[in-house]
Short mmCIF file of C-alpha atoms in Angstrom, two decimals:
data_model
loop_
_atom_site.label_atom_id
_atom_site.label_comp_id
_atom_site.label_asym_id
_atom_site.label_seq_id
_atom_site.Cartn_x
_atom_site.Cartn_y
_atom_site.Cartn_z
CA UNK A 1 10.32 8.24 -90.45
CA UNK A 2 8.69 8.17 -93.67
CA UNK A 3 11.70 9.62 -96.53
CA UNK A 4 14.25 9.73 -94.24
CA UNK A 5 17.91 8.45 -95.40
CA UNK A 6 17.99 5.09 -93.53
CA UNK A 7 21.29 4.07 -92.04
CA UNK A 8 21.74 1.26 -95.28
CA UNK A 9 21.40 4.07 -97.54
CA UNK A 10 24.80 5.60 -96.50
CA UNK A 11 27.06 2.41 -96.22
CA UNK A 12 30.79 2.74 -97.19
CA UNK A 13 30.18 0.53 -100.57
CA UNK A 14 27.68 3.67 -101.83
CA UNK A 15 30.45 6.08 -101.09
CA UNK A 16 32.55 7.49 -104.29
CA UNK A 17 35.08 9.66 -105.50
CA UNK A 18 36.92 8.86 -102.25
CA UNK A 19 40.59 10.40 -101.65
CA UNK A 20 42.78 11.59 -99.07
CA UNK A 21 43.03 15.11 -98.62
CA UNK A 22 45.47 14.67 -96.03
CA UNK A 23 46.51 12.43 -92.75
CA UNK A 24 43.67 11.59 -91.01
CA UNK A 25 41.06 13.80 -93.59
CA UNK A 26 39.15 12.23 -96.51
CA UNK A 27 37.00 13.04 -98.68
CA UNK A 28 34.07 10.96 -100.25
CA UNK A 29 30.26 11.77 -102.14
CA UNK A 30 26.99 9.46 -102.18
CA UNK A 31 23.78 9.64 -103.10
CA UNK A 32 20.77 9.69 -100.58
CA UNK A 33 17.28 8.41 -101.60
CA UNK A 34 14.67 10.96 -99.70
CA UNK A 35 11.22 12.35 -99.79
CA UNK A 36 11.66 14.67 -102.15
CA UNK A 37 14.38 12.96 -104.98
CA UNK A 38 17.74 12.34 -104.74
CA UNK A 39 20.21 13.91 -102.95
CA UNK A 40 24.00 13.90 -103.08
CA UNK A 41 26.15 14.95 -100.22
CA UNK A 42 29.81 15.26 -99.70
CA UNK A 43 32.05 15.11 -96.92
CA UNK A 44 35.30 15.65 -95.50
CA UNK A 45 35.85 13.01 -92.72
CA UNK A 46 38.22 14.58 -89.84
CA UNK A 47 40.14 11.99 -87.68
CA UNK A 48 40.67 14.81 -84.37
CA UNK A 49 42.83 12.20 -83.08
CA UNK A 50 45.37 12.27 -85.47
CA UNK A 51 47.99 14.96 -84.05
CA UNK A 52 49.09 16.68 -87.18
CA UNK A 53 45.12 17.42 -87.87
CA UNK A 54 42.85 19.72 -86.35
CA UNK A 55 39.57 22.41 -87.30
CA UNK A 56 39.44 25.86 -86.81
CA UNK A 57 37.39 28.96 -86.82
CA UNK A 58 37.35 30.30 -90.60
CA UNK A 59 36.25 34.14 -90.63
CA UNK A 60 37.01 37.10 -93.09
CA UNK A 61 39.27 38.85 -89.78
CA UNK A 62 36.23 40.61 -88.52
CA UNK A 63 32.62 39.65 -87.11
CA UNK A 64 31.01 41.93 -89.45
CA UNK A 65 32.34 40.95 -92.62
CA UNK A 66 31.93 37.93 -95.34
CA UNK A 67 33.69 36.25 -97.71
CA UNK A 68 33.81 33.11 -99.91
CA UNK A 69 34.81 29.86 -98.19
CA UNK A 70 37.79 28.98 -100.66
CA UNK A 71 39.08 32.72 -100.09
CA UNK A 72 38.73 31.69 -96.28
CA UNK A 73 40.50 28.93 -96.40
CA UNK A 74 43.50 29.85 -98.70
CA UNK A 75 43.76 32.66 -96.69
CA UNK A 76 43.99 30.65 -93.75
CA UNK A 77 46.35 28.07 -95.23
CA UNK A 78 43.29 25.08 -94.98
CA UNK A 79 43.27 22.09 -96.66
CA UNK A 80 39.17 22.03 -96.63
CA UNK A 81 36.67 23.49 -95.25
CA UNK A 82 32.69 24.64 -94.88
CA UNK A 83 30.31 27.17 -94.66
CA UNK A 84 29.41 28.03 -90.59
CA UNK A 85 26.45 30.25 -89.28
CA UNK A 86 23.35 31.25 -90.35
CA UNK A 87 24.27 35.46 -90.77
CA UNK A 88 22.71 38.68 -90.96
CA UNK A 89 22.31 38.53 -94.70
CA UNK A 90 19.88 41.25 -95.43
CA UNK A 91 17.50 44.83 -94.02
CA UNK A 92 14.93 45.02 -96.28
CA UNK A 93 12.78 45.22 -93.24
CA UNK A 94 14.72 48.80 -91.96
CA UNK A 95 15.63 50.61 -95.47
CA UNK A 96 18.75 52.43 -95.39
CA UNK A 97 20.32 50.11 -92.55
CA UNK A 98 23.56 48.17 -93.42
CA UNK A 99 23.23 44.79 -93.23
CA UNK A 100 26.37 43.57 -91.38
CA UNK A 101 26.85 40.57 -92.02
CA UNK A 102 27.97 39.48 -88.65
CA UNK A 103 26.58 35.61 -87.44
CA UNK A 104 23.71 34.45 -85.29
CA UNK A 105 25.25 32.41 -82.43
CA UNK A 106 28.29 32.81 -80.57
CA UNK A 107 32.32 32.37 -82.22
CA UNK A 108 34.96 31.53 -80.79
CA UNK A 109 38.53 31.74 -82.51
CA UNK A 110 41.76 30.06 -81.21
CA UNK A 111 40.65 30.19 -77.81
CA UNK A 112 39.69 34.09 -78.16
CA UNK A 113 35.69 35.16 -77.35
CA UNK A 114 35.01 36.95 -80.93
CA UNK A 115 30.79 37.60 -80.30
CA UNK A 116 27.55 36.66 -78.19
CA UNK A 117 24.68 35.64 -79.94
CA UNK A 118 21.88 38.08 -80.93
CA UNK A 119 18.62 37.25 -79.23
CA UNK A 120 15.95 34.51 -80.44
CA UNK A 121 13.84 36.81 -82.37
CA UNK A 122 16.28 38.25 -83.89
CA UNK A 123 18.38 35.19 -85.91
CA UNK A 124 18.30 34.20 -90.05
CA UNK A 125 17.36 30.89 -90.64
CA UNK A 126 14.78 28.34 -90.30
CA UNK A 127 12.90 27.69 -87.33
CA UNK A 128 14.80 25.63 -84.45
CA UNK A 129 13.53 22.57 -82.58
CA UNK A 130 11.59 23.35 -79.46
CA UNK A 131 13.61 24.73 -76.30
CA UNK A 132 17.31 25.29 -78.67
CA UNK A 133 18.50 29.03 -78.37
CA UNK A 134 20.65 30.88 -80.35
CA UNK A 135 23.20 30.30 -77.84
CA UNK A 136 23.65 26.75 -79.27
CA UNK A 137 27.28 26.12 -80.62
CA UNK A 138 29.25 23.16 -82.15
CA UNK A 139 33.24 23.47 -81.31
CA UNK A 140 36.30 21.33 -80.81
CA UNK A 141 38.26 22.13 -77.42
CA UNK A 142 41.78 22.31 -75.89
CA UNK A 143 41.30 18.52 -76.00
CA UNK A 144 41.05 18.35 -79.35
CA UNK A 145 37.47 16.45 -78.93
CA UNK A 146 34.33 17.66 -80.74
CA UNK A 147 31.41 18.80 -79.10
CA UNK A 148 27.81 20.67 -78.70
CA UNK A 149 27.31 23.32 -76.32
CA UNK A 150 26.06 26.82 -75.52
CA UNK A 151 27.60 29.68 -74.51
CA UNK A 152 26.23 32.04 -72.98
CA UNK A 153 27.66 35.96 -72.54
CA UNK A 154 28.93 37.00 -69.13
CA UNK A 155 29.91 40.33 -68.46
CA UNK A 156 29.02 44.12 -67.13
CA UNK A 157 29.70 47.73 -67.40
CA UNK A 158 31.63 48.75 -63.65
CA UNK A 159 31.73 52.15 -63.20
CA UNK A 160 32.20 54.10 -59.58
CA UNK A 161 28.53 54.71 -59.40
CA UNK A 162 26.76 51.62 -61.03
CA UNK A 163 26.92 48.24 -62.34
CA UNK A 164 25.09 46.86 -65.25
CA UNK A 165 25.00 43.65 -66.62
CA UNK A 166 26.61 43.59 -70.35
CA UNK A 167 23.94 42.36 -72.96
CA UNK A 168 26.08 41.99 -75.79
CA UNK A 169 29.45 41.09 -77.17
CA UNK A 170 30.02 42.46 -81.13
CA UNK A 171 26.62 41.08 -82.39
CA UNK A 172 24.09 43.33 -85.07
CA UNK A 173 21.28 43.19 -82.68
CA UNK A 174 21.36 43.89 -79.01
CA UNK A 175 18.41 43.28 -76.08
CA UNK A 176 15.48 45.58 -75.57
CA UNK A 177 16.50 48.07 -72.78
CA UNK A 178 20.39 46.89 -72.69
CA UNK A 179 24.02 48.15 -73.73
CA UNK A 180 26.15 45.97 -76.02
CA UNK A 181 29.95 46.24 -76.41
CA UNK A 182 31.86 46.27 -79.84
CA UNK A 183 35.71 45.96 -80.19
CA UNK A 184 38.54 45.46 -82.83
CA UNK A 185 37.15 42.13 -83.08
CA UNK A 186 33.85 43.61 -85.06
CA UNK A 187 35.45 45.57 -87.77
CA UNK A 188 34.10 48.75 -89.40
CA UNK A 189 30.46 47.77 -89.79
CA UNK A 190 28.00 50.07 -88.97
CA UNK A 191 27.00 49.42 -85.37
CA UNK A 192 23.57 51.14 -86.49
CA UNK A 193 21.47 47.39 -86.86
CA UNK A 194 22.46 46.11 -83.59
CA UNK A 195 19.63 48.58 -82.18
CA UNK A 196 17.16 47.76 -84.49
CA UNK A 197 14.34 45.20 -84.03
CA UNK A 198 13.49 43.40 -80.78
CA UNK A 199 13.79 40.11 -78.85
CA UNK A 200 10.74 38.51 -80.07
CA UNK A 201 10.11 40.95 -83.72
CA UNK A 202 13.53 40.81 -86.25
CA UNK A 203 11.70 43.20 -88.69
CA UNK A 204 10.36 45.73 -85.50
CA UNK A 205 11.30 49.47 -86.15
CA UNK A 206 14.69 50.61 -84.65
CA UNK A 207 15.52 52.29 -81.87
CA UNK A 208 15.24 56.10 -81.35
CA UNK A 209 16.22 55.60 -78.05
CA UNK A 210 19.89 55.04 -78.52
CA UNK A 211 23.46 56.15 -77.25
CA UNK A 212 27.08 55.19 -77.27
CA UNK A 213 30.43 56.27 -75.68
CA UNK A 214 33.88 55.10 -75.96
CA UNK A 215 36.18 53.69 -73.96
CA UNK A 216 40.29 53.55 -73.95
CA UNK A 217 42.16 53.45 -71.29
CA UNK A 218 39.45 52.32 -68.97
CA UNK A 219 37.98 55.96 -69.51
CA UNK A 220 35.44 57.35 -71.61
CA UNK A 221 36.49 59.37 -74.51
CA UNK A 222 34.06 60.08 -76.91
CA UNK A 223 30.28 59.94 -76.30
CA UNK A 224 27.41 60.78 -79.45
CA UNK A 225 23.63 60.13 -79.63
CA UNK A 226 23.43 57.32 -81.85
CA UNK A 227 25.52 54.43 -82.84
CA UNK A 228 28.36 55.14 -85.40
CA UNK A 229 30.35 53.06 -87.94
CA UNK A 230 34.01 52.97 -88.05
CA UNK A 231 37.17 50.64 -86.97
CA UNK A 232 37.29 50.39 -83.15
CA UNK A 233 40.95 50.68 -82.07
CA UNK A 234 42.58 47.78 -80.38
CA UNK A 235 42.68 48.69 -76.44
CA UNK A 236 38.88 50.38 -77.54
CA UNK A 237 35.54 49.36 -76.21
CA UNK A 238 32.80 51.48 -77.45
CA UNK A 239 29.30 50.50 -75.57
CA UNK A 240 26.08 50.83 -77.52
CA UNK A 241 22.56 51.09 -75.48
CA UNK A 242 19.34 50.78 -76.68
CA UNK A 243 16.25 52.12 -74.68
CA UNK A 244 16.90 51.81 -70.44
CA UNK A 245 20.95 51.20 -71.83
CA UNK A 246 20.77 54.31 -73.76
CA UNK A 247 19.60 56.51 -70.51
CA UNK A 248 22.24 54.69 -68.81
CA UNK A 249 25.04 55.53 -71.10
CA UNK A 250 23.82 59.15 -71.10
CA UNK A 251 25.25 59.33 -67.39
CA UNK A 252 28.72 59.05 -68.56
CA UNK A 253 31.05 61.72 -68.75
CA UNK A 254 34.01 61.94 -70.63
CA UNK A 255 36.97 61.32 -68.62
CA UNK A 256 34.80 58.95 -66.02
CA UNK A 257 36.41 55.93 -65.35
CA UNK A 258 34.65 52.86 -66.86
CA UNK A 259 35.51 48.93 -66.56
CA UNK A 260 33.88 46.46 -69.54
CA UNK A 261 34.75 42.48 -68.97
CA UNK A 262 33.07 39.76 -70.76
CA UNK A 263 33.65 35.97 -71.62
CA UNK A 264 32.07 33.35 -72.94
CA UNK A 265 30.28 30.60 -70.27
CA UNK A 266 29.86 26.54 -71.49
CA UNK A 267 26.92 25.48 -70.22
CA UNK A 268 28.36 21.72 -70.11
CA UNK A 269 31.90 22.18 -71.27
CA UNK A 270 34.39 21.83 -68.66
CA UNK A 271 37.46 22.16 -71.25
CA UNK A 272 37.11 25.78 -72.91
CA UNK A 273 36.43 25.75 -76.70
CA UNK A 274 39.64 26.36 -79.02
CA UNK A 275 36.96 27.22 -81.87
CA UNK A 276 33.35 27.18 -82.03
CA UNK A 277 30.29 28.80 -84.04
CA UNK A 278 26.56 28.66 -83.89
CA UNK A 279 23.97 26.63 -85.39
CA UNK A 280 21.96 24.32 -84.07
CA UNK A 281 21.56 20.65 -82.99
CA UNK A 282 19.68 18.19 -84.83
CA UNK A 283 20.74 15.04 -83.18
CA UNK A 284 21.85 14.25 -79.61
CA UNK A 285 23.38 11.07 -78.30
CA UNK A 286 22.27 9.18 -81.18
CA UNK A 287 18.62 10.16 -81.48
CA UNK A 288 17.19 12.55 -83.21
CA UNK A 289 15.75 15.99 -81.14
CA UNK A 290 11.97 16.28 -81.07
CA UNK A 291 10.27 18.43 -83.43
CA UNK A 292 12.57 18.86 -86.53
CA UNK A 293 11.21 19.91 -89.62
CA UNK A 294 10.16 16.56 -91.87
CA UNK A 295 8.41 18.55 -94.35
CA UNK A 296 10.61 21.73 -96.03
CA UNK A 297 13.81 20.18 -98.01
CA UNK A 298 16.58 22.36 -99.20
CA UNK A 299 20.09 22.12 -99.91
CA UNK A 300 22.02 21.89 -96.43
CA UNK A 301 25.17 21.44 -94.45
CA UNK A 302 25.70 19.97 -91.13
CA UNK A 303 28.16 18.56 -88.91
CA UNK A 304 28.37 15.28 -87.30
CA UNK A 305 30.19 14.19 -84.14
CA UNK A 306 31.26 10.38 -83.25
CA UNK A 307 33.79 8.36 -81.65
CA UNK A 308 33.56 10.51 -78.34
CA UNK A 309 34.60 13.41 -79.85
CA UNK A 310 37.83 12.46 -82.09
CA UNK A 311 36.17 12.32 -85.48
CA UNK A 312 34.15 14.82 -87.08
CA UNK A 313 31.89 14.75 -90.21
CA UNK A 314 31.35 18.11 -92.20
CA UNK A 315 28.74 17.54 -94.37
CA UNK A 316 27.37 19.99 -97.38
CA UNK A 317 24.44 18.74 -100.24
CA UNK A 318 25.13 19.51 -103.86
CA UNK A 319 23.25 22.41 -104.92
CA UNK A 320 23.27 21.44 -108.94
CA UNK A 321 19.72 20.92 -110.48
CA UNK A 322 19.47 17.42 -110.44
CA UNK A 323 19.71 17.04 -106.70
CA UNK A 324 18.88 20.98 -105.61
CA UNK A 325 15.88 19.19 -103.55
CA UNK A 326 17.74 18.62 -101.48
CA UNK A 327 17.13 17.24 -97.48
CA UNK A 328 14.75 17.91 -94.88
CA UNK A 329 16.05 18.98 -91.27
CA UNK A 330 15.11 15.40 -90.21
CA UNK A 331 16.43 13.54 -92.70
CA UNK A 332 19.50 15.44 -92.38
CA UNK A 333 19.68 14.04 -88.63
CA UNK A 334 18.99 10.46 -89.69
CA UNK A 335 21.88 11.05 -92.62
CA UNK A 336 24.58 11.83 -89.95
CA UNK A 337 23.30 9.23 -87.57
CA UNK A 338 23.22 6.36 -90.68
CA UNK A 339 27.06 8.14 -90.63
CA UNK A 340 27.62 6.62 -87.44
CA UNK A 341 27.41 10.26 -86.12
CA UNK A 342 26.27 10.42 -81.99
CA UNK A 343 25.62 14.14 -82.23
CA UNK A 344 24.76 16.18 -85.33
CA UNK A 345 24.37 20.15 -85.82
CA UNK A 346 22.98 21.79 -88.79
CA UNK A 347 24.55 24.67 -90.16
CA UNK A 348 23.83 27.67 -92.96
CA UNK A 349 22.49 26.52 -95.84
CA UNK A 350 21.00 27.32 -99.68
CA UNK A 351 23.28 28.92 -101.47
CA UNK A 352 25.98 29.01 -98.87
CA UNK A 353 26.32 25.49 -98.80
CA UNK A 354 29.69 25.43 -99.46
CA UNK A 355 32.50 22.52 -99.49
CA UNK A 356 35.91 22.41 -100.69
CA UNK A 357 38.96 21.31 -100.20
CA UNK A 358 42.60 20.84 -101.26
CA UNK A 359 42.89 21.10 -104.89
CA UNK A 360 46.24 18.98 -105.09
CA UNK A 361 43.72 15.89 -104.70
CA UNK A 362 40.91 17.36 -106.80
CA UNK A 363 43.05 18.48 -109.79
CA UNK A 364 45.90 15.86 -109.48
CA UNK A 365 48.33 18.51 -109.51
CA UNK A 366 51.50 18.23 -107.40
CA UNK A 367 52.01 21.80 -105.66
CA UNK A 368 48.96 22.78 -106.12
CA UNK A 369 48.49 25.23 -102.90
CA UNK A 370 44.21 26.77 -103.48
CA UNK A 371 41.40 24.94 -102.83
CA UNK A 372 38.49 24.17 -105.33
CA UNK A 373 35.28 23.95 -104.30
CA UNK A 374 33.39 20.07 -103.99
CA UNK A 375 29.75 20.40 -104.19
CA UNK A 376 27.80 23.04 -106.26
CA UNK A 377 26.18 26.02 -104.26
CA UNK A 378 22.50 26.05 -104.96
CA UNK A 379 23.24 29.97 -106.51
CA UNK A 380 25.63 28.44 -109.19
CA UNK A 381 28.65 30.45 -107.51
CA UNK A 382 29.98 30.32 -103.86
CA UNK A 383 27.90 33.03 -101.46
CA UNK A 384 30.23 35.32 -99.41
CA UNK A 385 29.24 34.15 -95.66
CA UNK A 386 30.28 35.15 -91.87
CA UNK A 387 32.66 32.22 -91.21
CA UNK A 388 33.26 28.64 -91.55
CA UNK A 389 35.15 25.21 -90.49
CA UNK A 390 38.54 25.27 -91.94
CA UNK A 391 40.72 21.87 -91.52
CA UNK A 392 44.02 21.95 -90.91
CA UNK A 393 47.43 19.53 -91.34
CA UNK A 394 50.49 20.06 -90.29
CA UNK A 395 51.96 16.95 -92.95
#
């Protein structure tokens, strides 16, 4: 592949300002030669085998929130960390509509379903190689071994009359014609977007076919003709439906019982996922996947996957003006396979590209307890996003 990062270009004798963050995490920088100038990436190198070290879910409490990686991962007590999911970052194309905030793809925290993924049409970010969905997640399981997956929603709205299938789980944009369900989990973002747009048109007109009730206690409680804003008790479901949902919805009477279940379904996984967040793949058992991008280069971050699982590579280019050019999605794939990476998954990037990590190694300075961030963002300052990778140690 013509500009690609060969495999020599990212041997261990190119790698510098190495040090150890912690047992079994390091961090090192090199430079990559590619199409479009040079490019410098850094990385924090996670051994998942070591037992006092392990990745999590880093997110600002709710789904539809943000917040600055460092902030995320002082506040989670991380010793590094990136930025996750592409996110719903702006509304410019439905004027007076809060932008949530909330991810793309699916999110899993601590073993805990936190959101679906919004449809196709509706996701931020570059295009995706042929036949990937939103549904597309990278996560680390009860086995502590890294892998790529989708998850896909399973769930329905049981009441003593009817039965309908549940076609979303806390995510700002729901199916045509279906009813969504929001809990504590989402926060107090306007549940207004999630019934805006369509599966195939992000920028369509919203909704005025729209209705949502709430549910405690397995009964409704509250019922209003168009989504609201607001925190959503715990114990609370409220159900938003859009089009054939809303007239569905409009059946409900307050007091009628009403039973809401949903989880998260691995397509491949048999071990459930202890974390996870979307993306989506860009290499897959060593080769890269058909169809990526060799032409648009930007300032990225990825994750890479190797040694069956136990080590993981998070990866985020250095947004400063002498590299801002950046990678393309396919040299990005042949960077984390030069890595020695099996499986690689690209991630949110521009100016949330976002690394950092403990600043005890960074500044030199015993008891140091924040992090300071590694690369520069592309915007000059970190970007508040949806979530992240935090690592953890226990030494």
């Amino acid at each position: 592949m013509v500009g690609a990062a060969p495999a020599s270009g990212v041997q261990a004798s190119e790698k510098t300002g190495a040090s150890r963050i912690a047992p079994g995490v390091e961090y090192w920088k090199f430079d990559i030669p590619a199409s479009h100038g040079m490019a410098r990436a850094h990385v924090l190198d996670v051994d998942l085998s070591d037992p006092d070290t392990g990745v999590g879910l880093l997110y600002p409490g709710a789904v539809g929130a943000r917040s600055v990686v460092s902030a995320l991962a002082d506040g989670a007590g991380a010793v590094g960390g990136i930025n996750g999911d592409f996110f719903n970052i702006s509304e410019t194309q439905h004027p007076g509509v809060e932008a949530t905030g909330a991810p793309v793809g699916p999110a899993v925290a601590r073993g805990r379903a936190l959101k679906a993924a919004v449809p196709n049409g509706q996701r931020f970010g570059p295009a995706m190689p042929p036949g990937v969905t939103t549904e597309a997640v990278l996560g680390v399981g009860f086995d502590r071994r890294a892998r790529m997956d989708s998850l896909r929603l399973d769930g329905e709205v049981r009441t003593q009359q009817t039965r309908l299938p549940l076609g979303g789980l806390n995510q700002y944009a729901l199916p045509v014609g279906s009813v969504g369900a929001f809990t504590s989990d989402w926060g107090s973002t306007s549940r207004v977007r999630s019934t805006c747009g369509t599966d195939t048109n992000r920028g369509a007109p919203c909704s005025t076919d729209t209705h949502e009730v709430t549910v405690r206690g397995g009964r409704v409680v509250e019922s209003a003709g168009t989504p609201g804003s607001g925190a959503v008790a715990p114990g609370t479901t409220v159900l938003v439906g859009r089009e054939a949902g809303a007239q569905e919805l409009r059946k409900l009477s307050i007091g009628e019982r009403v039973h809401v279940r949903h989880r998260l379904v691995a397509a491949q996984s048999r071990t459930p996922f202890r974390f996870a967040l979307g993306g989506y793949p860009v290499l897959r058992g060593g080769a890269p996947l058909p169809g990526l991008d060799s032409v648009t280069s930007a300032v990225r971050t990825a994750a890479g996957i190797s040694d069956n699982g136990r080590r993981l590579l998070l990866l985020s280019l250095d947004g400063s003006p002498e590299f801002r050019t950046g990678l393309t999605i396919a040299e990005m794939a042949e960077t984390l396979r030069g890595l020695g990476a099996r499986d690689g998954f690209s991630l949110d990037g521009g100016g949330s590209s976002t690394l950092v990590s403990s600043a005890t190694l960074v500044a030199r300075a015993p008891g140091a307890e924040a992090v300071t961030v590694r690369n520069h963002p592309s915007g000059g300052t970190e970007r508040a996003v949806a979530n992240g990778i935090g690592v953890f140690s226990r030494s």
